[in-house]
Coordinates of C-alpha atoms and ligand atoms in Angstrom, one line a residue:
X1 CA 121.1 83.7 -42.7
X2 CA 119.9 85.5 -45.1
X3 CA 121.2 85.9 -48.9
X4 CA 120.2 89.4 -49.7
X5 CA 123.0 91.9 -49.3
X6 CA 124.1 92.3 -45.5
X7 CA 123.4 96.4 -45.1
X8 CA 127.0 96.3 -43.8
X9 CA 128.3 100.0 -45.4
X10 CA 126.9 103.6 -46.6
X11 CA 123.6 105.0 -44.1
X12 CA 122.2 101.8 -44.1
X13 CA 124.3 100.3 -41.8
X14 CA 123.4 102.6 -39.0
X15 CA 120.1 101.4 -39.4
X16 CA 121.7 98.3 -38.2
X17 CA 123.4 100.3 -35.1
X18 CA 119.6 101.7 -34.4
X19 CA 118.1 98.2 -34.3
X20 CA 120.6 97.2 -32.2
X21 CA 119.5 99.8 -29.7
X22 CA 116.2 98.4 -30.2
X23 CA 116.5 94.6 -29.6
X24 CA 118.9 95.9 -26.1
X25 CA 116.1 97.5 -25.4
X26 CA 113.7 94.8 -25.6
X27 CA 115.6 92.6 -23.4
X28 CA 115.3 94.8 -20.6
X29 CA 112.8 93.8 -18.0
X30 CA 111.5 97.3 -17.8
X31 CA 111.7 98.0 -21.5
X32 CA 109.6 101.2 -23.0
X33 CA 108.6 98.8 -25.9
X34 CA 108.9 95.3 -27.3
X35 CA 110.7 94.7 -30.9
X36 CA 111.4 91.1 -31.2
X37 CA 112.3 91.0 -34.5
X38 CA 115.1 93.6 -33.9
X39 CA 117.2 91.1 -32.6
X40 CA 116.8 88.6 -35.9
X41 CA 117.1 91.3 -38.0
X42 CA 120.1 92.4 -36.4
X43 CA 121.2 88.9 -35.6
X44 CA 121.2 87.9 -40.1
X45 CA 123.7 91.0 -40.5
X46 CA 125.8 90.4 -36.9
X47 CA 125.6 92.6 -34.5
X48 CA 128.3 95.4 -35.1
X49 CA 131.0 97.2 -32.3
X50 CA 129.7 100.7 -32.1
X51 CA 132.0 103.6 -29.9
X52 CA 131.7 104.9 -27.0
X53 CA 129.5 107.5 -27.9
X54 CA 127.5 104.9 -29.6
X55 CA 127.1 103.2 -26.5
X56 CA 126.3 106.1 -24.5
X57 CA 123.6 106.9 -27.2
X58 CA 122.0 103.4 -26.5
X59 CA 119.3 104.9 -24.2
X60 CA 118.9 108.1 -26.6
X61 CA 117.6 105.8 -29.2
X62 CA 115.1 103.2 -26.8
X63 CA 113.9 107.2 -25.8
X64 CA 113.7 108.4 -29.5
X65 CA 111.9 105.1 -30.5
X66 CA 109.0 105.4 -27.7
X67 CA 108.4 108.4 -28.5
X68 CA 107.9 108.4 -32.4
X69 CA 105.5 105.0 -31.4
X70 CA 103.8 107.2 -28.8
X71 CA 103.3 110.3 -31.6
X72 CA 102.4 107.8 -34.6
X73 CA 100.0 105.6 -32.3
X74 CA 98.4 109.3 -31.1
X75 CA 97.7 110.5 -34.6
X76 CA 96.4 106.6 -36.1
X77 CA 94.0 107.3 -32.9
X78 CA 93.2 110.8 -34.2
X79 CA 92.2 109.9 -38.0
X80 CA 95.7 109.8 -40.0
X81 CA 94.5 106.1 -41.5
X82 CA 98.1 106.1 -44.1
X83 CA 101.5 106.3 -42.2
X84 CA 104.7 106.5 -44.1
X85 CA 108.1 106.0 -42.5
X86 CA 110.7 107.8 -44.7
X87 CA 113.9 105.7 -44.6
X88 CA 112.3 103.0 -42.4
X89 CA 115.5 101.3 -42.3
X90 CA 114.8 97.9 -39.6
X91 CA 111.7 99.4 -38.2
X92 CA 109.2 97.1 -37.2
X93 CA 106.0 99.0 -36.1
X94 CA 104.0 97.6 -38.8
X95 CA 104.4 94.4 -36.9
X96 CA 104.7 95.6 -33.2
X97 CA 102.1 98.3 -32.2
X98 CA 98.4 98.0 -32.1
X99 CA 96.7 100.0 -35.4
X100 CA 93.5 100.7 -36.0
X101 CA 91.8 98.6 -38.5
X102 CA 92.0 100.0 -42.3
X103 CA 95.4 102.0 -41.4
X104 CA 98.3 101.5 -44.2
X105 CA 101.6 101.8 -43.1
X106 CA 104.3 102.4 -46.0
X107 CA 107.9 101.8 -45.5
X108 CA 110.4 103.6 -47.9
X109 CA 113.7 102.9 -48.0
X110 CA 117.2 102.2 -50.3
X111 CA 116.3 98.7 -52.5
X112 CA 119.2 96.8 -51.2
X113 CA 118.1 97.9 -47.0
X114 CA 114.5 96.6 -48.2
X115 CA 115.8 93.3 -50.1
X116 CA 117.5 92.4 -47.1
X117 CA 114.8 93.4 -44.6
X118 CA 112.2 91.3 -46.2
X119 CA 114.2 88.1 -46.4
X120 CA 114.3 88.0 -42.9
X121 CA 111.0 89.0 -42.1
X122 CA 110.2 86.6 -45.0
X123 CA 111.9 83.9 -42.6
X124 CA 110.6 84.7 -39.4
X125 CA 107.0 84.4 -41.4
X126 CA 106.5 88.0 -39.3
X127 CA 102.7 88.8 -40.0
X128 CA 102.3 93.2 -39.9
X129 CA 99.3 94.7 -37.9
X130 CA 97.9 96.5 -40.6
X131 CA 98.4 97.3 -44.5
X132 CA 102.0 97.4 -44.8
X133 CA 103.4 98.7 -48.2
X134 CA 107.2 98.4 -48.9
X135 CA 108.7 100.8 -51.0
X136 CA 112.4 100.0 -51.9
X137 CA 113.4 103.4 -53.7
X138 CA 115.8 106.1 -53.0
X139 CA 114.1 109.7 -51.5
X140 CA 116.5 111.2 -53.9
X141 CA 114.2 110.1 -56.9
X142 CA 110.6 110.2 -57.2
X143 CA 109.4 108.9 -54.5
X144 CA 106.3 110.3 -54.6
X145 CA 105.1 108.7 -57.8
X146 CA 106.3 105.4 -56.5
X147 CA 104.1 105.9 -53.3
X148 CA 101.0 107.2 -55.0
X149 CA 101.5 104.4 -57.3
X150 CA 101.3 102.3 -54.4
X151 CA 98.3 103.4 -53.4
X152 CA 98.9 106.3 -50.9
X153 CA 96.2 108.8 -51.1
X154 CA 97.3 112.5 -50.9
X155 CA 93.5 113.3 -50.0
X156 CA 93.8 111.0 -46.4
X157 CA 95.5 112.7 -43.3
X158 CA 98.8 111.0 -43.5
X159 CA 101.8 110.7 -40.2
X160 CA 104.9 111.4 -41.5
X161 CA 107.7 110.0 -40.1
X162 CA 111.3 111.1 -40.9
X163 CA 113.3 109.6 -38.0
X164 CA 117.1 109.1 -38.3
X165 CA 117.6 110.7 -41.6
X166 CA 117.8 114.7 -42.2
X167 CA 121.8 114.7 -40.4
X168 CA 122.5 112.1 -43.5
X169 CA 121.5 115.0 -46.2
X170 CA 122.5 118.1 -46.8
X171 CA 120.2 121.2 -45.9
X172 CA 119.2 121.7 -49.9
X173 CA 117.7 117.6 -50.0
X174 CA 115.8 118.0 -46.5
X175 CA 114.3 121.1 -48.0
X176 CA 113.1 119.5 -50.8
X177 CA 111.8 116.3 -48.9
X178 CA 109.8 118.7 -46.6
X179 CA 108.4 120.9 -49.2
X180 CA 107.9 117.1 -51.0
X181 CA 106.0 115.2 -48.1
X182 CA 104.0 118.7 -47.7
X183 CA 102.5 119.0 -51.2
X184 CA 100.9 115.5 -49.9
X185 CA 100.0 116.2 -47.0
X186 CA 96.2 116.4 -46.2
X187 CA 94.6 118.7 -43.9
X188 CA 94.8 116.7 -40.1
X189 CA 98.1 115.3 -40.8
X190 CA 101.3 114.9 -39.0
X191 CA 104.8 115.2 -39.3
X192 CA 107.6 113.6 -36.8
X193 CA 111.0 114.2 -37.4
X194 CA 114.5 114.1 -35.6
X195 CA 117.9 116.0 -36.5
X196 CA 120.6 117.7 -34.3
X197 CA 122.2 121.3 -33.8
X198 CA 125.3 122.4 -34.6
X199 CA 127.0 122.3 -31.0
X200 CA 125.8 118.2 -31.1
X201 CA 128.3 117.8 -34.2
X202 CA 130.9 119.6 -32.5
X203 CA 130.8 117.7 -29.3
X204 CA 134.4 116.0 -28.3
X205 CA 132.7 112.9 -27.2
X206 CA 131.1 112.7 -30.6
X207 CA 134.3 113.0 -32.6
X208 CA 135.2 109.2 -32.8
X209 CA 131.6 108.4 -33.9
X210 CA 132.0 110.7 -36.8
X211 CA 135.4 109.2 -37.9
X212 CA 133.9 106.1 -37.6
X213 CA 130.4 107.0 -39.9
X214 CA 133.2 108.3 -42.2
X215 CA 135.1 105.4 -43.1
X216 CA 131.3 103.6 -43.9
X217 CA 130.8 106.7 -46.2
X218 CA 127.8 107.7 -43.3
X219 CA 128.6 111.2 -43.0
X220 CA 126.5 113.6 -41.6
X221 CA 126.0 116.4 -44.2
X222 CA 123.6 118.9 -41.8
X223 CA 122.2 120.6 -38.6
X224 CA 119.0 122.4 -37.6
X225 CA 119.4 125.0 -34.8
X226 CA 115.6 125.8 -34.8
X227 CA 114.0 123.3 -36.1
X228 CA 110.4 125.1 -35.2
X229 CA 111.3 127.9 -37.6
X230 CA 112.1 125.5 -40.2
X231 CA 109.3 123.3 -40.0
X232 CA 107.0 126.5 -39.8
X233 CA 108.6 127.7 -43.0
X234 CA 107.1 124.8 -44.5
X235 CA 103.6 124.9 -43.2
X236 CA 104.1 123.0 -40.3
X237 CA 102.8 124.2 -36.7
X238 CA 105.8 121.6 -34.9
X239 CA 107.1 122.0 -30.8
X240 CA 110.5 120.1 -30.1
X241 CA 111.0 117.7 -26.8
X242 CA 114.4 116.7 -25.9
X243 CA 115.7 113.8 -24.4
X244 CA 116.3 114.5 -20.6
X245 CA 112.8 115.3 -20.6
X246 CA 111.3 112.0 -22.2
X247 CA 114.0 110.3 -19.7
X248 CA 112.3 112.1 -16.6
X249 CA 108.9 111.4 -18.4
X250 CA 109.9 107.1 -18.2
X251 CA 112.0 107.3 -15.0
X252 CA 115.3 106.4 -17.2
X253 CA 118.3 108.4 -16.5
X254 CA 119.5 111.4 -19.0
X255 CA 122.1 109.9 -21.7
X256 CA 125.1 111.5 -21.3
X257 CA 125.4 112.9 -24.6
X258 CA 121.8 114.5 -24.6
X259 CA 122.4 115.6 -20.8
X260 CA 122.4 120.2 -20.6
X261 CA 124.8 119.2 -17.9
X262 CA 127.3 117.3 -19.7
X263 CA 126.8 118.5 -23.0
X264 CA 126.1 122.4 -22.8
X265 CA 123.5 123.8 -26.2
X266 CA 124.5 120.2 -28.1
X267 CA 121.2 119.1 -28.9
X268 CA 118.9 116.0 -30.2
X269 CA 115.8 117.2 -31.7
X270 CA 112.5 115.3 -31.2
X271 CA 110.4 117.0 -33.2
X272 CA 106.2 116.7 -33.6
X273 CA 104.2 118.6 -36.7
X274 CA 100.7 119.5 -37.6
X275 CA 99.7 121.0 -40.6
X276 CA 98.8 124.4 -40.5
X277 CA 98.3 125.5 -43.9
X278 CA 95.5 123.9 -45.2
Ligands
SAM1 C1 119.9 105.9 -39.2 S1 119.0 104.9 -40.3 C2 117.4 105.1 -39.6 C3 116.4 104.0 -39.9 C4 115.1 104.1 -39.1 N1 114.3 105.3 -39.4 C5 115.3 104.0 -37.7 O1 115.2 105.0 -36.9 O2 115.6 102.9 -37.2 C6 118.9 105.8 -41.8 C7 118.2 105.1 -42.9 O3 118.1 105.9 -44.0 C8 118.1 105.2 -45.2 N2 118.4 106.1 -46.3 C9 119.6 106.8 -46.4 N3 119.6 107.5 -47.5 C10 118.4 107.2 -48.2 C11 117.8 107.6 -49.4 N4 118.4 108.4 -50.2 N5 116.6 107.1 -49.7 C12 116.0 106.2 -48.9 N6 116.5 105.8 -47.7 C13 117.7 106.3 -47.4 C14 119.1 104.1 -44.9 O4 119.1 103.0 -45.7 C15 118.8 103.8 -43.4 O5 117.9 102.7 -43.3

């Protein structure tokens, strides 16, 4: 066990929740991709009771995390040689997919998430696939100096990834973060991202989950009804696939709570960018 901070409160500890999903997943005979350390990781905090709708979202997330692997393994393939994953809570592609040789992959995330990430990477001796660059620092300050500073080069095509995070700030912060990631954003690279709509946070089945993220001070503090529009109002050409149809595109069934049967407008939005202002 660990003795860095267990990431037990605040957003952090639904990075926890998110692993969790992973390391199920990984267990699975059929799995849509292998994440052995998600069960350590999860395994040095213990493994947390989630709700219902937690439960229910267990597929949603094995879906969600194929395909941000698929979009960021697509654009390393098409010349982005620096990834950054915004908030990268227990992610572990740096360790688990296949890059091409001279990518670097930077993680950013709160210093406390980090400290406690690398102790037990530290302890499982995990060796990363590529480059990797950790950046413990909050998105609220200056991240960008901190990742220049780290070497990140805003001349190189860069994939963005921003998975997990907008619904945890307000509409004014993700602004600012996409305006932010834009001004270094080369021409040729890409942009994933994930948020939800409106009718998602009113869902009845998704009530409990909320009281729950509330007494961890997780709140959610936004939505995005068109995410297209949004990410074209800051330079980004982006189309949107939801989750029944990455479940019929791996033969899993729909999860309930991202089912247009079950769950009416309430949308998930998996969302893919290029740049298309430079
Ligand atoms: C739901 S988790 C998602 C983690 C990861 N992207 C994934 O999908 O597994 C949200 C993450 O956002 C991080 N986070 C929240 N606020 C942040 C901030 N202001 N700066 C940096 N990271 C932040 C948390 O520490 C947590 O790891």
């Amino acid at each position: 066990m660990t003795t860095a901070t267990r990431p037990t409160t605040g957003v952090s500890r639904t990075a926890v929740i998110i692993a969790q999903a992973r390391a199920t997943e990984d267990a699975r005979p059929d799995r849509l991709f292998a994440d052995p350390l998600a069960a350590h990781l999860v395994d040095a905090v213990g493994w947390i009771q989630v709700a219902d709708a937690g439960r229910m979202n267990q597929e949603y997330f094995a879906l969600r995390t194929r395909f941000f692997d698929d979009h960021l393994q697509a654009a390393a393939a098409a010349g982005c040689t620096q990834v950054v994953l915004l908030a990268a809570g227990l992610d572990t592609r740096a360790f688990r997919l296949t890059w091409p040789d001279g990518t670097q992959l930077f993680e950013v995330d709160l210093p406390a998430l980090v400290a406690f990430k690398e102790a037990v990477l530290r302890a499982r001796r995990a060796t990363p696939a590529c480059d990797r660059v950790v950046l413990p620092v909050d998105l609220r300050d200056d991240w960008r100096s901190a990742l220049v500073d780290a070497g990140f080069d805003p001349e190189q095509p860069t994939a963005w990834l921003v998975e997990g995070l907008l619904m945890y700030l307000d509409t004014g912060a993700n602004d600012t973060l996409l305006a932010e990631l834009g001004e270094l954003s080369a021409p040729g690279s890409s942009l994933g991202f994930e948020h939800a709509n409106q009718a998602y946070v009113d869902l009845p089945q998704m009530q409990e989950v909320w009281r729950r993220l509330e007494r961890f001070n997780a709140t959610w503090s936004s939505t995005l009804d068109d995410p297209v529009a949004w990410a074209a109002r800051h330079g980004w050409d982006a189309q949107v696939t939801t989750a029944d149809e990455l479940a019929e595109r791996h033969g899993r069934p729909v999860p309930p709570l991202t089912d247009p049967a079950l769950v009416g407008d309430a949308r998930m939005w998996l969302v893919e960018a290029t740049r298309s202002d430079r």
